[in-house]
């Protein structure tokens, strides 16, 4: 599923290579046509906006959106386990899962980093990828809901991921989590304090089949 690879790239920190070849991503979306025409049109608008911005502006937008906000965090298990011990085992399981596809992770990234997870799914057969995506759909909907609330253009990518999933997100659960989320920090000290607070979705790793699968990184 090349579409998942495209979405992974669009969700990654902007770099010069992607910036210069962004039109190729648009072609993949149109050729594979796994998404609805409406969703493809919205993603093409995102790509058009992407290529019309300065690279440094894109990089700054990414950092402000994802690196300085816990509610937009791209590490999936952060929204399930927070800093609990369960997250460690879930990470190990995910690393083992990646290893089965000969996917070895760069040490700078954690295995639950969403763009990395999407790249892994792009290497799976279609049904396996869609099923695994469904296992994380509530988290994806949660992050996307926060992005939509904050009027971020990145929300369209999460909307596309929800459309690809074979399971619909629990909208009541997601809305409740968004409603109960702490306010965004205004200083670096507040940001550090926020990262120590409780996770959005409570529960153990058995609630997410992606946590039960294996992913290995050497």
PDB file of N, CA and C in Angstrom, residues 52-142:
ATOM      1  N   UNK A  52       4.401  24.996  -1.913  1.00  0.00           N
ATOM      2  CA  UNK A  52       4.399  26.439  -2.097  1.00  0.00           C
ATOM      3  C   UNK A  52       4.949  27.196  -0.881  1.00  0.00           C
ATOM      4  N   UNK A  53       5.256  26.466   0.174  1.00  0.00           N
ATOM      5  CA  UNK A  53       5.840  27.080   1.366  1.00  0.00           C
ATOM      6  C   UNK A  53       7.355  26.922   1.359  1.00  0.00           C
ATOM      7  N   UNK A  54       8.017  27.777   2.102  1.00  0.00           N
ATOM      8  CA  UNK A  54       9.457  27.669   2.278  1.00  0.00           C
ATOM      9  C   UNK A  54       9.756  26.458   3.160  1.00  0.00           C
ATOM     10  N   UNK A  55      10.855  25.750   2.875  1.00  0.00           N
ATOM     11  CA  UNK A  55      11.193  24.546   3.630  1.00  0.00           C
ATOM     12  C   UNK A  55      11.351  24.850   5.119  1.00  0.00           C
ATOM     13  N   UNK A  56      12.014  25.942   5.455  1.00  0.00           N
ATOM     14  CA  UNK A  56      12.195  26.290   6.867  1.00  0.00           C
ATOM     15  C   UNK A  56      10.856  26.563   7.544  1.00  0.00           C
ATOM     16  N   UNK A  57       9.932  27.124   6.818  1.00  0.00           N
ATOM     17  CA  UNK A  57       8.592  27.381   7.353  1.00  0.00           C
ATOM     18  C   UNK A  57       7.879  26.058   7.638  1.00  0.00           C
ATOM     19  N   UNK A  58       8.035  25.100   6.730  1.00  0.00           N
ATOM     20  CA  UNK A  58       7.433  23.779   6.919  1.00  0.00           C
ATOM     21  C   UNK A  58       8.029  23.075   8.143  1.00  0.00           C
ATOM     22  N   UNK A  59       9.337  23.178   8.273  1.00  0.00           N
ATOM     23  CA  UNK A  59      10.006  22.545   9.403  1.00  0.00           C
ATOM     24  C   UNK A  59       9.574  23.163  10.728  1.00  0.00           C
ATOM     25  N   UNK A  60       9.448  24.480  10.748  1.00  0.00           N
ATOM     26  CA  UNK A  60       9.004  25.160  11.959  1.00  0.00           C
ATOM     27  C   UNK A  60       7.562  24.759  12.295  1.00  0.00           C
ATOM     28  N   UNK A  61       6.720  24.660  11.284  1.00  0.00           N
ATOM     29  CA  UNK A  61       5.329  24.253  11.503  1.00  0.00           C
ATOM     30  C   UNK A  61       5.261  22.853  12.086  1.00  0.00           C
ATOM     31  N   UNK A  62       6.098  21.958  11.585  1.00  0.00           N
ATOM     32  CA  UNK A  62       6.122  20.590  12.079  1.00  0.00           C
ATOM     33  C   UNK A  62       6.515  20.554  13.550  1.00  0.00           C
ATOM     34  N   UNK A  63       7.576  21.267  13.897  1.00  0.00           N
ATOM     35  CA  UNK A  63       8.074  21.280  15.278  1.00  0.00           C
ATOM     36  C   UNK A  63       7.018  21.834  16.226  1.00  0.00           C
ATOM     37  N   UNK A  64       6.414  22.948  15.849  1.00  0.00           N
ATOM     38  CA  UNK A  64       5.390  23.565  16.697  1.00  0.00           C
ATOM     39  C   UNK A  64       4.195  22.626  16.856  1.00  0.00           C
ATOM     40  N   UNK A  65       3.822  21.948  15.780  1.00  0.00           N
ATOM     41  CA  UNK A  65       2.642  21.087  15.810  1.00  0.00           C
ATOM     42  C   UNK A  65       2.862  19.808  16.599  1.00  0.00           C
ATOM     43  N   UNK A  66       3.973  19.138  16.359  1.00  0.00           N
ATOM     44  CA  UNK A  66       4.153  17.801  16.919  1.00  0.00           C
ATOM     45  C   UNK A  66       5.183  17.698  18.051  1.00  0.00           C
ATOM     46  N   UNK A  67       6.239  18.461  18.002  1.00  0.00           N
ATOM     47  CA  UNK A  67       7.286  18.336  19.020  1.00  0.00           C
ATOM     48  C   UNK A  67       6.982  19.131  20.285  1.00  0.00           C
ATOM     49  N   UNK A  68       6.150  20.144  20.169  1.00  0.00           N
ATOM     50  CA  UNK A  68       5.862  20.994  21.326  1.00  0.00           C
ATOM     51  C   UNK A  68       4.446  20.785  21.864  1.00  0.00           C
ATOM     52  N   UNK A  69       3.832  19.708  21.465  1.00  0.00           N
ATOM     53  CA  UNK A  69       2.462  19.458  21.904  1.00  0.00           C
ATOM     54  C   UNK A  69       2.271  17.989  22.216  1.00  0.00           C
ATOM     55  N   UNK A  70       1.902  17.698  23.456  1.00  0.00           N
ATOM     56  CA  UNK A  70       1.669  16.307  23.809  1.00  0.00           C
ATOM     57  C   UNK A  70       0.421  15.758  23.131  1.00  0.00           C
ATOM     58  N   UNK A  71      -0.617  16.565  23.019  1.00  0.00           N
ATOM     59  CA  UNK A  71      -1.867  16.071  22.438  1.00  0.00           C
ATOM     60  C   UNK A  71      -1.735  15.749  20.956  1.00  0.00           C
ATOM     61  N   UNK A  72      -0.697  16.289  20.308  1.00  0.00           N
ATOM     62  CA  UNK A  72      -0.436  15.978  18.901  1.00  0.00           C
ATOM     63  C   UNK A  72       0.704  14.978  18.746  1.00  0.00           C
ATOM     64  N   UNK A  73       1.189  14.446  19.850  1.00  0.00           N
ATOM     65  CA  UNK A  73       2.360  13.556  19.816  1.00  0.00           C
ATOM     66  C   UNK A  73       2.173  12.411  18.830  1.00  0.00           C
ATOM     67  N   UNK A  74       3.193  12.148  18.015  1.00  0.00           N
ATOM     68  CA  UNK A  74       3.124  11.102  16.995  1.00  0.00           C
ATOM     69  C   UNK A  74       3.579   9.735  17.507  1.00  0.00           C
ATOM     70  N   UNK A  75       3.886   9.640  18.788  1.00  0.00           N
ATOM     71  CA  UNK A  75       4.219   8.343  19.382  1.00  0.00           C
ATOM     72  C   UNK A  75       2.932   7.722  19.934  1.00  0.00           C
ATOM     73  N   UNK A  76       2.481   6.665  19.280  1.00  0.00           N
ATOM     74  CA  UNK A  76       1.166   6.089  19.572  1.00  0.00           C
ATOM     75  C   UNK A  76       0.989   5.671  21.021  1.00  0.00           C
ATOM     76  N   UNK A  77       1.989   5.013  21.594  1.00  0.00           N
ATOM     77  CA  UNK A  77       1.833   4.472  22.941  1.00  0.00           C
ATOM     78  C   UNK A  77       1.796   5.554  24.009  1.00  0.00           C
ATOM     79  N   UNK A  78       2.256   6.744  23.655  1.00  0.00           N
ATOM     80  CA  UNK A  78       2.174   7.866  24.593  1.00  0.00           C
ATOM     81  C   UNK A  78       0.716   8.128  24.966  1.00  0.00           C
ATOM     82  N   UNK A  79      -0.175   7.900  24.027  1.00  0.00           N
ATOM     83  CA  UNK A  79      -1.594   8.169  24.249  1.00  0.00           C
ATOM     84  C   UNK A  79      -2.302   7.006  24.958  1.00  0.00           C
ATOM     85  N   UNK A  80      -1.632   5.859  25.046  1.00  0.00           N
ATOM     86  CA  UNK A  80      -2.216   4.692  25.730  1.00  0.00           C
ATOM     87  C   UNK A  80      -1.573   4.493  27.095  1.00  0.00           C
ATOM     88  N   UNK A  81      -0.251   4.449  27.107  1.00  0.00           N
ATOM     89  CA  UNK A  81       0.489   4.080  28.315  1.00  0.00           C
ATOM     90  C   UNK A  81       1.141   5.251  29.038  1.00  0.00           C
ATOM     91  N   UNK A  82       1.269   6.398  28.381  1.00  0.00           N
ATOM     92  CA  UNK A  82       1.998   7.504  29.001  1.00  0.00           C
ATOM     93  C   UNK A  82       3.424   7.063  29.305  1.00  0.00           C
ATOM     94  N   UNK A  83       3.854   7.283  30.530  1.00  0.00           N
ATOM     95  CA  UNK A  83       5.199   6.885  30.933  1.00  0.00           C
ATOM     96  C   UNK A  83       5.187   5.609  31.789  1.00  0.00           C
ATOM     97  N   UNK A  84       4.095   4.854  31.739  1.00  0.00           N
ATOM     98  CA  UNK A  84       3.992   3.644  32.552  1.00  0.00           C
ATOM     99  C   UNK A  84       4.923   2.548  32.037  1.00  0.00           C
ATOM    100  N   UNK A  85       5.150   1.537  32.870  1.00  0.00           N
ATOM    101  CA  UNK A  85       6.036   0.432  32.500  1.00  0.00           C
ATOM    102  C   UNK A  85       5.478  -0.390  31.345  1.00  0.00           C
ATOM    103  N   UNK A  86       4.159  -0.395  31.187  1.00  0.00           N
ATOM    104  CA  UNK A  86       3.541  -1.159  30.102  1.00  0.00           C
ATOM    105  C   UNK A  86       4.050  -0.706  28.740  1.00  0.00           C
ATOM    106  N   UNK A  87       4.423   0.552  28.659  1.00  0.00           N
ATOM    107  CA  UNK A  87       4.888   1.076  27.370  1.00  0.00           C
ATOM    108  C   UNK A  87       6.172   0.385  26.921  1.00  0.00           C
ATOM    109  N   UNK A  88       7.038   0.073  27.871  1.00  0.00           N
ATOM    110  CA  UNK A  88       8.296  -0.576  27.522  1.00  0.00           C
ATOM    111  C   UNK A  88       8.091  -1.917  26.846  1.00  0.00           C
ATOM    112  N   UNK A  89       7.215  -2.764  27.410  1.00  0.00           N
ATOM    113  CA  UNK A  89       6.956  -4.063  26.813  1.00  0.00           C
ATOM    114  C   UNK A  89       6.268  -3.923  25.467  1.00  0.00           C
ATOM    115  N   UNK A  90       5.366  -2.944  25.367  1.00  0.00           N
ATOM    116  CA  UNK A  90       4.689  -2.705  24.089  1.00  0.00           C
ATOM    117  C   UNK A  90       5.704  -2.321  23.015  1.00  0.00           C
ATOM    118  N   UNK A  91       6.719  -1.551  23.404  1.00  0.00           N
ATOM    119  CA  UNK A  91       7.778  -1.160  22.474  1.00  0.00           C
ATOM    120  C   UNK A  91       8.553  -2.388  21.984  1.00  0.00           C
ATOM    121  N   UNK A  92       8.887  -3.261  22.916  1.00  0.00           N
ATOM    122  CA  UNK A  92       9.638  -4.470  22.571  1.00  0.00           C
ATOM    123  C   UNK A  92       8.838  -5.328  21.596  1.00  0.00           C
ATOM    124  N   UNK A  93       7.545  -5.480  21.879  1.00  0.00           N
ATOM    125  CA  UNK A  93       6.683  -6.277  21.004  1.00  0.00           C
ATOM    126  C   UNK A  93       6.610  -5.678  19.604  1.00  0.00           C
ATOM    127  N   UNK A  94       6.526  -4.361  19.554  1.00  0.00           N
ATOM    128  CA  UNK A  94       6.440  -3.687  18.265  1.00  0.00           C
ATOM    129  C   UNK A  94       7.744  -3.837  17.480  1.00  0.00           C
ATOM    130  N   UNK A  95       8.851  -3.757  18.180  1.00  0.00           N
ATOM    131  CA  UNK A  95      10.156  -3.938  17.543  1.00  0.00           C
ATOM    132  C   UNK A  95      10.261  -5.339  16.932  1.00  0.00           C
ATOM    133  N   UNK A  96       9.797  -6.331  17.652  1.00  0.00           N
ATOM    134  CA  UNK A  96       9.810  -7.705  17.143  1.00  0.00           C
ATOM    135  C   UNK A  96       8.937  -7.835  15.887  1.00  0.00           C
ATOM    136  N   UNK A  97       7.812  -7.137  15.872  1.00  0.00           N
ATOM    137  CA  UNK A  97       6.911  -7.173  14.728  1.00  0.00           C
ATOM    138  C   UNK A  97       7.591  -6.600  13.488  1.00  0.00           C
ATOM    139  N   UNK A  98       8.294  -5.475  13.649  1.00  0.00           N
ATOM    140  CA  UNK A  98       9.004  -4.872  12.526  1.00  0.00           C
ATOM    141  C   UNK A  98      10.082  -5.807  11.990  1.00  0.00           C
ATOM    142  N   UNK A  99      10.738  -6.490  12.884  1.00  0.00           N
ATOM    143  CA  UNK A  99      11.847  -7.364  12.492  1.00  0.00           C
ATOM    144  C   UNK A  99      11.383  -8.448  11.520  1.00  0.00           C
ATOM    145  N   UNK A 100      10.155  -8.894  11.705  1.00  0.00           N
ATOM    146  CA  UNK A 100       9.622  -9.945  10.832  1.00  0.00           C
ATOM    147  C   UNK A 100       9.495  -9.483   9.387  1.00  0.00           C
ATOM    148  N   UNK A 101       9.483  -8.169   9.191  1.00  0.00           N
ATOM    149  CA  UNK A 101       9.446  -7.602   7.837  1.00  0.00           C
ATOM    150  C   UNK A 101      10.815  -7.047   7.441  1.00  0.00           C
ATOM    151  N   UNK A 102      11.840  -7.430   8.225  1.00  0.00           N
ATOM    152  CA  UNK A 102      13.201  -6.953   7.982  1.00  0.00           C
ATOM    153  C   UNK A 102      13.292  -5.432   8.010  1.00  0.00           C
ATOM    154  N   UNK A 103      12.508  -4.841   8.887  1.00  0.00           N
ATOM    155  CA  UNK A 103      12.531  -3.392   9.061  1.00  0.00           C
ATOM    156  C   UNK A 103      13.301  -3.078  10.330  1.00  0.00           C
ATOM    157  N   UNK A 104      14.422  -2.405  10.185  1.00  0.00           N
ATOM    158  CA  UNK A 104      15.279  -2.087  11.320  1.00  0.00           C
ATOM    159  C   UNK A 104      15.249  -0.585  11.562  1.00  0.00           C
ATOM    160  N   UNK A 105      15.000  -0.206  12.789  1.00  0.00           N
ATOM    161  CA  UNK A 105      14.719   1.180  13.122  1.00  0.00           C
ATOM    162  C   UNK A 105      15.970   1.980  13.456  1.00  0.00           C
ATOM    163  N   UNK A 106      15.998   3.180  12.934  1.00  0.00           N
ATOM    164  CA  UNK A 106      17.044   4.128  13.290  1.00  0.00           C
ATOM    165  C   UNK A 106      16.907   4.433  14.785  1.00  0.00           C
ATOM    166  N   UNK A 107      18.023   4.441  15.492  1.00  0.00           N
ATOM    167  CA  UNK A 107      17.996   4.624  16.947  1.00  0.00           C
ATOM    168  C   UNK A 107      17.362   5.946  17.374  1.00  0.00           C
ATOM    169  N   UNK A 108      17.298   6.912  16.469  1.00  0.00           N
ATOM    170  CA  UNK A 108      16.736   8.214  16.858  1.00  0.00           C
ATOM    171  C   UNK A 108      15.213   8.175  16.947  1.00  0.00           C
ATOM    172  N   UNK A 109      14.587   7.108  16.417  1.00  0.00           N
ATOM    173  CA  UNK A 109      13.133   7.026  16.456  1.00  0.00           C
ATOM    174  C   UNK A 109      12.683   5.894  17.371  1.00  0.00           C
ATOM    175  N   UNK A 110      11.568   6.099  18.066  1.00  0.00           N
ATOM    176  CA  UNK A 110      10.950   5.051  18.863  1.00  0.00           C
ATOM    177  C   UNK A 110      10.052   4.217  17.967  1.00  0.00           C
ATOM    178  N   UNK A 111       9.873   2.948  18.278  1.00  0.00           N
ATOM    179  CA  UNK A 111       9.098   2.068  17.392  1.00  0.00           C
ATOM    180  C   UNK A 111       7.631   2.445  17.249  1.00  0.00           C
ATOM    181  N   UNK A 112       7.088   3.200  18.210  1.00  0.00           N
ATOM    182  CA  UNK A 112       5.671   3.574  18.114  1.00  0.00           C
ATOM    183  C   UNK A 112       5.467   4.914  17.413  1.00  0.00           C
ATOM    184  N   UNK A 113       6.505   5.427  16.771  1.00  0.00           N
ATOM    185  CA  UNK A 113       6.403   6.677  16.016  1.00  0.00           C
ATOM    186  C   UNK A 113       5.505   6.432  14.812  1.00  0.00           C
ATOM    187  N   UNK A 114       4.421   7.177  14.697  1.00  0.00           N
ATOM    188  CA  UNK A 114       3.393   6.886  13.697  1.00  0.00           C
ATOM    189  C   UNK A 114       3.916   6.803  12.266  1.00  0.00           C
ATOM    190  N   UNK A 115       4.746   7.735  11.776  1.00  0.00           N
ATOM    191  CA  UNK A 115       5.256   7.584  10.410  1.00  0.00           C
ATOM    192  C   UNK A 115       6.005   6.268  10.201  1.00  0.00           C
ATOM    193  N   UNK A 116       6.730   5.827  11.221  1.00  0.00           N
ATOM    194  CA  UNK A 116       7.442   4.552  11.136  1.00  0.00           C
ATOM    195  C   UNK A 116       6.463   3.385  11.077  1.00  0.00           C
ATOM    196  N   UNK A 117       5.434   3.432  11.911  1.00  0.00           N
ATOM    197  CA  UNK A 117       4.404   2.397  11.922  1.00  0.00           C
ATOM    198  C   UNK A 117       3.706   2.326  10.563  1.00  0.00           C
ATOM    199  N   UNK A 118       3.429   3.477   9.964  1.00  0.00           N
ATOM    200  CA  UNK A 118       2.779   3.502   8.652  1.00  0.00           C
ATOM    201  C   UNK A 118       3.694   2.943   7.571  1.00  0.00           C
ATOM    202  N   UNK A 119       4.992   3.216   7.689  1.00  0.00           N
ATOM    203  CA  UNK A 119       5.940   2.647   6.723  1.00  0.00           C
ATOM    204  C   UNK A 119       5.943   1.125   6.827  1.00  0.00           C
ATOM    205  N   UNK A 120       5.907   0.619   8.058  1.00  0.00           N
ATOM    206  CA  UNK A 120       5.812  -0.825   8.259  1.00  0.00           C
ATOM    207  C   UNK A 120       4.546  -1.380   7.604  1.00  0.00           C
ATOM    208  N   UNK A 121       3.414  -0.729   7.843  1.00  0.00           N
ATOM    209  CA  UNK A 121       2.149  -1.193   7.273  1.00  0.00           C
ATOM    210  C   UNK A 121       2.179  -1.191   5.746  1.00  0.00           C
ATOM    211  N   UNK A 122       2.918  -0.249   5.170  1.00  0.00           N
ATOM    212  CA  UNK A 122       3.003  -0.175   3.707  1.00  0.00           C
ATOM    213  C   UNK A 122       3.707  -1.394   3.117  1.00  0.00           C
ATOM    214  N   UNK A 123       4.446  -2.116   3.959  1.00  0.00           N
ATOM    215  CA  UNK A 123       5.153  -3.323   3.511  1.00  0.00           C
ATOM    216  C   UNK A 123       4.325  -4.588   3.700  1.00  0.00           C
ATOM    217  N   UNK A 124       3.189  -4.463   4.390  1.00  0.00           N
ATOM    218  CA  UNK A 124       2.319  -5.612   4.643  1.00  0.00           C
ATOM    219  C   UNK A 124       1.335  -5.782   3.489  1.00  0.00           C
ATOM    220  N   UNK A 125       0.692  -6.952   3.425  1.00  0.00           N
ATOM    221  CA  UNK A 125      -0.362  -7.095   2.425  1.00  0.00           C
ATOM    222  C   UNK A 125      -1.533  -6.212   2.841  1.00  0.00           C
ATOM    223  N   UNK A 126      -2.397  -5.913   1.903  1.00  0.00           N
ATOM    224  CA  UNK A 126      -3.443  -4.919   2.109  1.00  0.00           C
ATOM    225  C   UNK A 126      -4.318  -5.241   3.310  1.00  0.00           C
ATOM    226  N   UNK A 127      -4.794  -6.478   3.421  1.00  0.00           N
ATOM    227  CA  UNK A 127      -5.708  -6.816   4.510  1.00  0.00           C
ATOM    228  C   UNK A 127      -5.034  -6.702   5.876  1.00  0.00           C
ATOM    229  N   UNK A 128      -3.791  -7.160   5.953  1.00  0.00           N
ATOM    230  CA  UNK A 128      -3.050  -7.069   7.219  1.00  0.00           C
ATOM    231  C   UNK A 128      -2.839  -5.604   7.604  1.00  0.00           C
ATOM    232  N   UNK A 129      -2.512  -4.780   6.614  1.00  0.00           N
ATOM    233  CA  UNK A 129      -2.270  -3.360   6.876  1.00  0.00           C
ATOM    234  C   UNK A 129      -3.537  -2.671   7.366  1.00  0.00           C
ATOM    235  N   UNK A 130      -4.655  -2.944   6.707  1.00  0.00           N
ATOM    236  CA  UNK A 130      -5.920  -2.309   7.076  1.00  0.00           C
ATOM    237  C   UNK A 130      -6.362  -2.752   8.467  1.00  0.00           C
ATOM    238  N   UNK A 131      -6.159  -4.033   8.770  1.00  0.00           N
ATOM    239  CA  UNK A 131      -6.533  -4.554  10.085  1.00  0.00           C
ATOM    240  C   UNK A 131      -5.685  -3.917  11.183  1.00  0.00           C
ATOM    241  N   UNK A 132      -4.380  -3.840  10.969  1.00  0.00           N
ATOM    242  CA  UNK A 132      -3.483  -3.244  11.961  1.00  0.00           C
ATOM    243  C   UNK A 132      -3.774  -1.760  12.140  1.00  0.00           C
ATOM    244  N   UNK A 133      -4.136  -1.106  11.055  1.00  0.00           N
ATOM    245  CA  UNK A 133      -4.491   0.304  11.142  1.00  0.00           C
ATOM    246  C   UNK A 133      -5.746   0.466  12.003  1.00  0.00           C
ATOM    247  N   UNK A 134      -6.678  -0.473  11.846  1.00  0.00           N
ATOM    248  CA  UNK A 134      -7.897  -0.447  12.650  1.00  0.00           C
ATOM    249  C   UNK A 134      -7.624  -0.595  14.132  1.00  0.00           C
ATOM    250  N   UNK A 135      -6.565  -1.324  14.473  1.00  0.00           N
ATOM    251  CA  UNK A 135      -6.212  -1.513  15.885  1.00  0.00           C
ATOM    252  C   UNK A 135      -5.809  -0.205  16.560  1.00  0.00           C
ATOM    253  N   UNK A 136      -5.376   0.762  15.774  1.00  0.00           N
ATOM    254  CA  UNK A 136      -4.908   2.035  16.337  1.00  0.00           C
ATOM    255  C   UNK A 136      -5.837   3.202  15.992  1.00  0.00           C
ATOM    256  N   UNK A 137      -7.014   2.897  15.437  1.00  0.00           N
ATOM    257  CA  UNK A 137      -7.853   3.960  14.886  1.00  0.00           C
ATOM    258  C   UNK A 137      -8.324   4.962  15.942  1.00  0.00           C
ATOM    259  N   UNK A 138      -8.554   4.516  17.191  1.00  0.00           N
ATOM    260  CA  UNK A 138      -8.992   5.453  18.221  1.00  0.00           C
ATOM    261  C   UNK A 138      -7.894   6.483  18.533  1.00  0.00           C
ATOM    262  N   UNK A 139      -6.658   6.029  18.553  1.00  0.00           N
ATOM    263  CA  UNK A 139      -5.541   6.943  18.805  1.00  0.00           C
ATOM    264  C   UNK A 139      -5.386   7.915  17.641  1.00  0.00           C
ATOM    265  N   UNK A 140      -5.477   7.383  16.432  1.00  0.00           N
ATOM    266  CA  UNK A 140      -5.375   8.218  15.237  1.00  0.00           C
ATOM    267  C   UNK A 140      -6.490   9.265  15.222  1.00  0.00           C
ATOM    268  N   UNK A 141      -7.700   8.839  15.576  1.00  0.00           N
ATOM    269  CA  UNK A 141      -8.831   9.770  15.619  1.00  0.00           C
ATOM    270  C   UNK A 141      -8.641  10.818  16.710  1.00  0.00           C
ATOM    271  N   UNK A 142      -8.042  10.415  17.818  1.00  0.00           N
ATOM    272  CA  UNK A 142      -7.785  11.347  18.917  1.00  0.00           C
ATOM    273  C   UNK A 142      -6.814  12.447  18.481  1.00  0.00           C
TER     274      UNK A 142
END
